[in-house]
mmCIF file of C-alpha atoms and ligand atoms in Angstrom:
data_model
loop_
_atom_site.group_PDB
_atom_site.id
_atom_site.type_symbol
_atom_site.label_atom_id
_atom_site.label_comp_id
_atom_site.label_asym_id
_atom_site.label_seq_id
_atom_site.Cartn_x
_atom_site.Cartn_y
_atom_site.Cartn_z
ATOM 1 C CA UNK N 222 0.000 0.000 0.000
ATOM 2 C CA UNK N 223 0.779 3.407 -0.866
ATOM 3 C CA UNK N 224 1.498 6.302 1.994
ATOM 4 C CA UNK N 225 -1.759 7.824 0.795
ATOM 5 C CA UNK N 226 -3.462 4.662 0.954
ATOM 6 C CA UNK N 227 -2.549 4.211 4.509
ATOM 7 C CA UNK N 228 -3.312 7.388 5.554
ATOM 8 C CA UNK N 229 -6.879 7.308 4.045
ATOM 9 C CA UNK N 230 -7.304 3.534 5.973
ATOM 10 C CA UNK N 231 -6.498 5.363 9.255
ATOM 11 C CA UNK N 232 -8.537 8.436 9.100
ATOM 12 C CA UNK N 233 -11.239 6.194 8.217
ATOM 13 C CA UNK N 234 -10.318 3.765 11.257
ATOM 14 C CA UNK N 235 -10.019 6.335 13.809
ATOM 15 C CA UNK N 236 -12.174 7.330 16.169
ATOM 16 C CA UNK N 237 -13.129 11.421 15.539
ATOM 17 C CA UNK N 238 -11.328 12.489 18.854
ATOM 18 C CA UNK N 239 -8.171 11.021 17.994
ATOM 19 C CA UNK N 240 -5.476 12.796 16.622
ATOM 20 C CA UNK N 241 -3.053 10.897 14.128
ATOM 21 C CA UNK N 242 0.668 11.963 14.393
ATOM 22 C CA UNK N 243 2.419 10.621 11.818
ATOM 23 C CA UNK N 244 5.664 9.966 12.686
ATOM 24 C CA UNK N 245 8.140 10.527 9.644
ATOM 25 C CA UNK N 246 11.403 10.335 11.784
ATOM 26 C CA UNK N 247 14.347 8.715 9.196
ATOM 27 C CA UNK N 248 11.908 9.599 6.379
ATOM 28 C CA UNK N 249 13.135 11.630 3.132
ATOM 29 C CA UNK N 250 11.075 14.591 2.054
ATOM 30 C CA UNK N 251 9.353 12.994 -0.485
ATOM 31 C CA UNK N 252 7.965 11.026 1.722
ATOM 32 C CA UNK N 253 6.237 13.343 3.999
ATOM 33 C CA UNK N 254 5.075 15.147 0.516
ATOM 34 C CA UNK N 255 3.511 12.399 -0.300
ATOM 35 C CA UNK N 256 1.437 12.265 3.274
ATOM 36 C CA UNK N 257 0.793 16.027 2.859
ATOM 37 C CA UNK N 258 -0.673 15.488 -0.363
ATOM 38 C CA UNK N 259 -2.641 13.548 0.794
ATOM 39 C CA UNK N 260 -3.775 16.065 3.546
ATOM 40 C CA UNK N 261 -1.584 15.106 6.946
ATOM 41 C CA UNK N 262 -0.668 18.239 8.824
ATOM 42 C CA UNK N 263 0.790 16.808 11.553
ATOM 43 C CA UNK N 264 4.334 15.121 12.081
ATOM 44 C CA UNK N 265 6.109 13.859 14.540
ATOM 45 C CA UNK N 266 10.235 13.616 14.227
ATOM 46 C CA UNK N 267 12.212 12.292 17.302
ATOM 47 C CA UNK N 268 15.499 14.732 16.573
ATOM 48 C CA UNK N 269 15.054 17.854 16.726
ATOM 49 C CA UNK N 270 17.901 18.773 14.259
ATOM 50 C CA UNK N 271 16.478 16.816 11.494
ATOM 51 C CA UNK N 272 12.679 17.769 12.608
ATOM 52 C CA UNK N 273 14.064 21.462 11.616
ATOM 53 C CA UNK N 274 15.659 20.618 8.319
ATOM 54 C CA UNK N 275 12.647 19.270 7.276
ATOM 55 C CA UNK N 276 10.822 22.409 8.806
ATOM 56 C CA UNK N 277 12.692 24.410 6.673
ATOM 57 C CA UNK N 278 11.841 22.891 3.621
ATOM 58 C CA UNK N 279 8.353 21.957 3.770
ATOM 59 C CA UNK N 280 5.167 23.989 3.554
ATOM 60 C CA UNK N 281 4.465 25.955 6.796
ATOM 61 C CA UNK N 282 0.994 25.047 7.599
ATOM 62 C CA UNK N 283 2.035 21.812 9.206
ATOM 63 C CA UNK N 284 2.707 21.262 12.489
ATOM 64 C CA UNK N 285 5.745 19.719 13.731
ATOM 65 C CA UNK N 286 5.947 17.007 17.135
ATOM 66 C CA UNK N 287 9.178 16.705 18.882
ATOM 67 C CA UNK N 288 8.233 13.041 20.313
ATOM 68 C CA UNK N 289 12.025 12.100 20.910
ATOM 69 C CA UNK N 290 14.143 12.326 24.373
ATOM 70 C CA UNK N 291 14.984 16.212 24.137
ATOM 71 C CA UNK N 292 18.970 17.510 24.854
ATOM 72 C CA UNK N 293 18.484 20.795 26.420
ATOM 73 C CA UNK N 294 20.576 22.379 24.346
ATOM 74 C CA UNK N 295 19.180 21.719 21.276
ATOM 75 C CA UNK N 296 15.920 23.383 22.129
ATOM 76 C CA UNK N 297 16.357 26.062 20.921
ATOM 77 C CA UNK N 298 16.227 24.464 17.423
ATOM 78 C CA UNK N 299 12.766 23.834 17.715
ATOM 79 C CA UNK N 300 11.471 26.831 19.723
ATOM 80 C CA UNK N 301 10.665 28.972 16.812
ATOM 81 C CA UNK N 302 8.304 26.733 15.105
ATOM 82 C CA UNK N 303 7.718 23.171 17.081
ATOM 83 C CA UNK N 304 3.788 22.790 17.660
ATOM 84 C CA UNK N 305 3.976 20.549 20.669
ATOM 85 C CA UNK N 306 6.616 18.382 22.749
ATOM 86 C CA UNK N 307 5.735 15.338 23.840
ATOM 87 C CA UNK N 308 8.598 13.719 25.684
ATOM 88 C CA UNK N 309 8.993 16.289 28.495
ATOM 89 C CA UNK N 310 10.365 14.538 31.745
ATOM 90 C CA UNK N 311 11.964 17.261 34.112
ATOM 91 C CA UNK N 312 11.670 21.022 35.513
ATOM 92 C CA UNK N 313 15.235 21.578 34.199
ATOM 93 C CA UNK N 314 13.726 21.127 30.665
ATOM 94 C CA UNK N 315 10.953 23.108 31.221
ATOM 95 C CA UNK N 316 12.693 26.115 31.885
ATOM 96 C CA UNK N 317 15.125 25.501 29.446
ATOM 97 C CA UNK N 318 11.870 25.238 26.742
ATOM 98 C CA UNK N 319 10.485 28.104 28.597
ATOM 99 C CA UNK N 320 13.575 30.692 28.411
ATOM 100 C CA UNK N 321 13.467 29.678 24.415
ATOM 101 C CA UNK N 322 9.937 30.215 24.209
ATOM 102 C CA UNK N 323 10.244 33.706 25.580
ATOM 103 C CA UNK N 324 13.048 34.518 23.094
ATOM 104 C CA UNK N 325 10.811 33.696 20.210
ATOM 105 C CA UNK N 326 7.528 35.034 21.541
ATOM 106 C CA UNK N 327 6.355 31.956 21.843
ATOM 107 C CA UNK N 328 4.332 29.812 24.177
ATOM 108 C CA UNK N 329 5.251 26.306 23.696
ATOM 109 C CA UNK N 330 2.740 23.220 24.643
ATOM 110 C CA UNK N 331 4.245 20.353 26.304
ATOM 111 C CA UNK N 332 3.182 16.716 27.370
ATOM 112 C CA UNK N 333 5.085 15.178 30.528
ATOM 113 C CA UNK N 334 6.349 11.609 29.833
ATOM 114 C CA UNK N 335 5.368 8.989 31.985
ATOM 115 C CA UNK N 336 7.095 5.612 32.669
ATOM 116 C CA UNK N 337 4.645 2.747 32.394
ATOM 117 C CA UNK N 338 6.674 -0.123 31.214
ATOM 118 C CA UNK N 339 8.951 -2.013 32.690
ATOM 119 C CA UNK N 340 12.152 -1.781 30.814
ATOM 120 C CA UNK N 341 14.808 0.714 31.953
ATOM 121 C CA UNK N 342 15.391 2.059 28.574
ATOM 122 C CA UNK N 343 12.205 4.067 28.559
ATOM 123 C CA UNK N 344 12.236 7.608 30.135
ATOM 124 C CA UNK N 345 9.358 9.436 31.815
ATOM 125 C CA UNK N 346 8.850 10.499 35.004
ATOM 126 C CA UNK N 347 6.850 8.294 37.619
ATOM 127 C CA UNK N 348 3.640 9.790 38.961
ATOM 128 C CA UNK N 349 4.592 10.955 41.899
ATOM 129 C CA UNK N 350 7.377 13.086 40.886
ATOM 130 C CA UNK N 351 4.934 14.284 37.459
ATOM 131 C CA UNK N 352 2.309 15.609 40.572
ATOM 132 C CA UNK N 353 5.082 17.499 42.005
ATOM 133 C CA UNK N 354 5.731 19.240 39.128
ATOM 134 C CA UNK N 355 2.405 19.744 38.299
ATOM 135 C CA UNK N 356 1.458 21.740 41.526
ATOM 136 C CA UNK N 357 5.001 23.644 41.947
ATOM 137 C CA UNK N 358 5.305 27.403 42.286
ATOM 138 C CA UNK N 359 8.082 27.097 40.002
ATOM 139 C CA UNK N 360 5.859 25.716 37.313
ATOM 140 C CA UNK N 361 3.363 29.005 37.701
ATOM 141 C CA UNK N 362 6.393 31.346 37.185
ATOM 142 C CA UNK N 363 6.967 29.543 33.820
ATOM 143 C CA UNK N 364 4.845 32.320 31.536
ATOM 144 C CA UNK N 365 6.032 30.722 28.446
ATOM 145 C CA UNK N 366 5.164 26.886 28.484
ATOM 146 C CA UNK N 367 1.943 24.964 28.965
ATOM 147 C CA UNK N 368 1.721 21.099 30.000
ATOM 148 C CA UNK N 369 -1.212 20.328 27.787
ATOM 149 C CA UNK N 370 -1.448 16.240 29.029
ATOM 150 C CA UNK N 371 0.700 13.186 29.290
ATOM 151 C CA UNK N 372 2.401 10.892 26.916
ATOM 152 C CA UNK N 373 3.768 7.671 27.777
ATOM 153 C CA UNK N 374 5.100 4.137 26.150
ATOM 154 C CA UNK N 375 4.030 0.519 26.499
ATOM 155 C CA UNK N 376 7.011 -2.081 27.025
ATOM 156 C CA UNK N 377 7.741 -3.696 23.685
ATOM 157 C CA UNK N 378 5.624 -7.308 24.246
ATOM 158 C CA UNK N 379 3.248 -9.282 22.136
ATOM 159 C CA UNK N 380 1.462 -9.611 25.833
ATOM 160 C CA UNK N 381 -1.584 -7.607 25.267
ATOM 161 C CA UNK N 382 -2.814 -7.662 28.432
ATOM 162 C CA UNK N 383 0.795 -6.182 29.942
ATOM 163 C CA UNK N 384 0.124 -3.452 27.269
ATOM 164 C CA UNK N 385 -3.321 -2.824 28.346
ATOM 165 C CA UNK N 386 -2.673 -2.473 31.880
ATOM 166 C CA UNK N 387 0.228 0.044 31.073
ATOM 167 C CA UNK N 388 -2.219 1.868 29.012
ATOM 168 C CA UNK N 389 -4.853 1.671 31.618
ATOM 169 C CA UNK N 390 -2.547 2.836 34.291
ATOM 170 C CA UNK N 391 -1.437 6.358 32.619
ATOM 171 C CA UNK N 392 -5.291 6.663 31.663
ATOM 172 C CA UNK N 393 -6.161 6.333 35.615
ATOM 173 C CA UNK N 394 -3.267 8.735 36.240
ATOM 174 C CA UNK N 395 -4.379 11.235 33.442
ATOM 175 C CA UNK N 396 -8.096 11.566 34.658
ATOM 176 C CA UNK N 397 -6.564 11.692 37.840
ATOM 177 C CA UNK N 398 -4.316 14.754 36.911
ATOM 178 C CA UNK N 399 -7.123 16.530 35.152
ATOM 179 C CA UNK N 400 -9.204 16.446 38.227
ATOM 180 C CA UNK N 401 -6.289 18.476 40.465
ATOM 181 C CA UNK N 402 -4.601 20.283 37.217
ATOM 182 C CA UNK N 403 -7.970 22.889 37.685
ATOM 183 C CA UNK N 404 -6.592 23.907 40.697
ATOM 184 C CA UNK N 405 -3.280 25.033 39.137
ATOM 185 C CA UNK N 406 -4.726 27.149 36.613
ATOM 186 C CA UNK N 407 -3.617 23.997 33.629
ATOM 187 C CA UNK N 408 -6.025 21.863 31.663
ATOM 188 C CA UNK N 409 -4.822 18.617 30.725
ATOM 189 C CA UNK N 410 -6.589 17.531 27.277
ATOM 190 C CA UNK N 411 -4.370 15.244 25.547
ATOM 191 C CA UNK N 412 -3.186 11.669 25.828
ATOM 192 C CA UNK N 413 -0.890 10.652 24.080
ATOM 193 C CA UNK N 414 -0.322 6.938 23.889
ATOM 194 C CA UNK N 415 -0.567 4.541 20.928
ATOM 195 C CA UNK N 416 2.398 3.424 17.834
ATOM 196 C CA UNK N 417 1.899 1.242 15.091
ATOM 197 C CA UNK N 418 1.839 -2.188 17.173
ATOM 198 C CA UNK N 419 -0.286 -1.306 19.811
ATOM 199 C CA UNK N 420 -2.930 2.044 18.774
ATOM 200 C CA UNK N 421 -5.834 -0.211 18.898
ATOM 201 C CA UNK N 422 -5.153 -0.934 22.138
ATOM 202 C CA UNK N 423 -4.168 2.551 23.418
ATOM 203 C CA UNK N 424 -7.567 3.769 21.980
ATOM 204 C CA UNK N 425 -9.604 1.561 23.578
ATOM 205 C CA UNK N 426 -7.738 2.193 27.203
ATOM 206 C CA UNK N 427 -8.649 6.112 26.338
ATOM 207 C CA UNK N 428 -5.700 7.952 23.769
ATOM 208 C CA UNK N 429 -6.883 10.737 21.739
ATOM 209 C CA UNK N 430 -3.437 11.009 20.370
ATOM 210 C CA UNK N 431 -1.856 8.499 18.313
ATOM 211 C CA UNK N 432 1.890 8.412 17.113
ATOM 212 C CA UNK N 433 1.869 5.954 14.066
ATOM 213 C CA UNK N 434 5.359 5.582 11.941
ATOM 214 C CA UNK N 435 5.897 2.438 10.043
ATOM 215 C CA UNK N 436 2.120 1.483 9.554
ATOM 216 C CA UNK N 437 2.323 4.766 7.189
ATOM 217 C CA UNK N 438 5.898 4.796 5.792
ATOM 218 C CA UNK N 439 6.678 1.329 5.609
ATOM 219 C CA UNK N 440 9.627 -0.098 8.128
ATOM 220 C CA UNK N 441 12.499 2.176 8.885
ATOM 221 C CA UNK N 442 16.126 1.008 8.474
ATOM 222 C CA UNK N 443 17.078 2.412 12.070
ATOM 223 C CA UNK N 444 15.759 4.634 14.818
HETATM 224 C C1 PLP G 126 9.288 5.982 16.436
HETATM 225 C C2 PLP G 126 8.292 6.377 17.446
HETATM 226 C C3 PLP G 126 6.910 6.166 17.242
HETATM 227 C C4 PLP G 126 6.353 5.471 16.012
HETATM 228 O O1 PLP G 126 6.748 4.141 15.962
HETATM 229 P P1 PLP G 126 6.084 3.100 14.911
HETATM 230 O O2 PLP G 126 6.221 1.811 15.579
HETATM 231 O O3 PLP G 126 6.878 3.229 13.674
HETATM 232 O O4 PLP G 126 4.674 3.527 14.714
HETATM 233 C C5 PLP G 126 6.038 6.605 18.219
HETATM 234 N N1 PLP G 126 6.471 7.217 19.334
HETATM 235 C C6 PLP G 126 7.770 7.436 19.572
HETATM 236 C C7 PLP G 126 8.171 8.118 20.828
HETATM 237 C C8 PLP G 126 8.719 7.016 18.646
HETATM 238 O O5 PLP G 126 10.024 7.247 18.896
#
């Protein structure tokens, strides 16, 4: 099947409130063309230096998700144009994406990363430490960024009931966050959750934000 073709399979599949990211990260230009042609608007690229070549090049009515680990000092990179950041896991970031922000004008939405499977390799923060930072003064005094909702990863299993309980569990922790986030003054409207293997299953345990690569592009050689 053709990108296009793909494309027009998932906006038929998914449900109206869900959001489809598709993530060209590795992807030539042509390729993301080819998805704009066929009316995508949003990306998602997991380095932010190639995110801004392609930036630079492409139309400017898209919008571009950083969905990769961020380097602080490569934010800056981004801050003129990225649309929203999805991998955010400390206050050290923040203000580094918040003192870039400012430079440009800019207020820049951000998800928090959560860590709900098992292997080390993922990042994200664990809930506890994600309430902290939700309810800090130093968050308030942060005028140019805005945690918008959560992100998070399922282990890499063909156990669907392990990745339906991780789902489940950032889902719980999400509504639970949106309940107290009104008291800080922040609305928490986005989940993201959901990749190729395992959308389905992230939809049904409650993402309106899906990050789908190779079940658009085709496989990738590398990450
Ligand atoms: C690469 C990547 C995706 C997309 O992965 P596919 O399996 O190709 O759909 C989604 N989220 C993150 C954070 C990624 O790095």
């Amino acid at each position: 099947m053709t990108i296009s073709e793909n494309l027009k399979k998932f906006n038929k599949e998914l449900p109206n409130n869900v959001t489809l990211i598709a993530v060209s990260k590795t992807k030539p230009v042509s390729d993301l063309m080819e998805a704009y042609n066929a009316g995508q608007r949003a990306f998602g690229e997991n380095k932010i230096q190639e995110m801004e070549a392609k930036w630079q090049e492409m139309p400017k009515d898209i919008e571009w998700h950083m969905i990769g680990h961020v380097q602080r000092n490569k934010v800056k990179y981004m801050a003129p144009f990225v649309s929203l950041i999805h991998a955010v896991d400390s206050l050290k970031l923040l203000k580094e994406i918040n003192k870039e922000a400012e430079k440009n004008d800019r207020t820049i939405n951000c998800l928090l990363q959560i860590k709900i499977a098992e292997e080390d390799s993922k990042f994200g923060m664990d809930e506890a430490d994600a309430a902290k930072l939700l309810s800090s003064e130093e968050l308030k005094k942060l005028q140019n960024v805005k945690i918008v909702g959560l992100m998070g990863m399922a282990t890499f299993t063909d156990d669907e009931k392990q990745i339906s309980e991780e789902f489940q569990k950032l889902k719980k922790i999400y509504d639970q966050f949106r309940i107290q986030s009104r008291n800080f003054g922040t609305e928490l409207k986005i989940l993201s959750m959901g990749m190729s293997g395992d959308y389905k299953i992230a939809i049904e345990n409650g993402s309106n934000m899906v990050r789908v690569g190779s079940a658009i592009f085709g496989e990738r050689n590398y990450q």
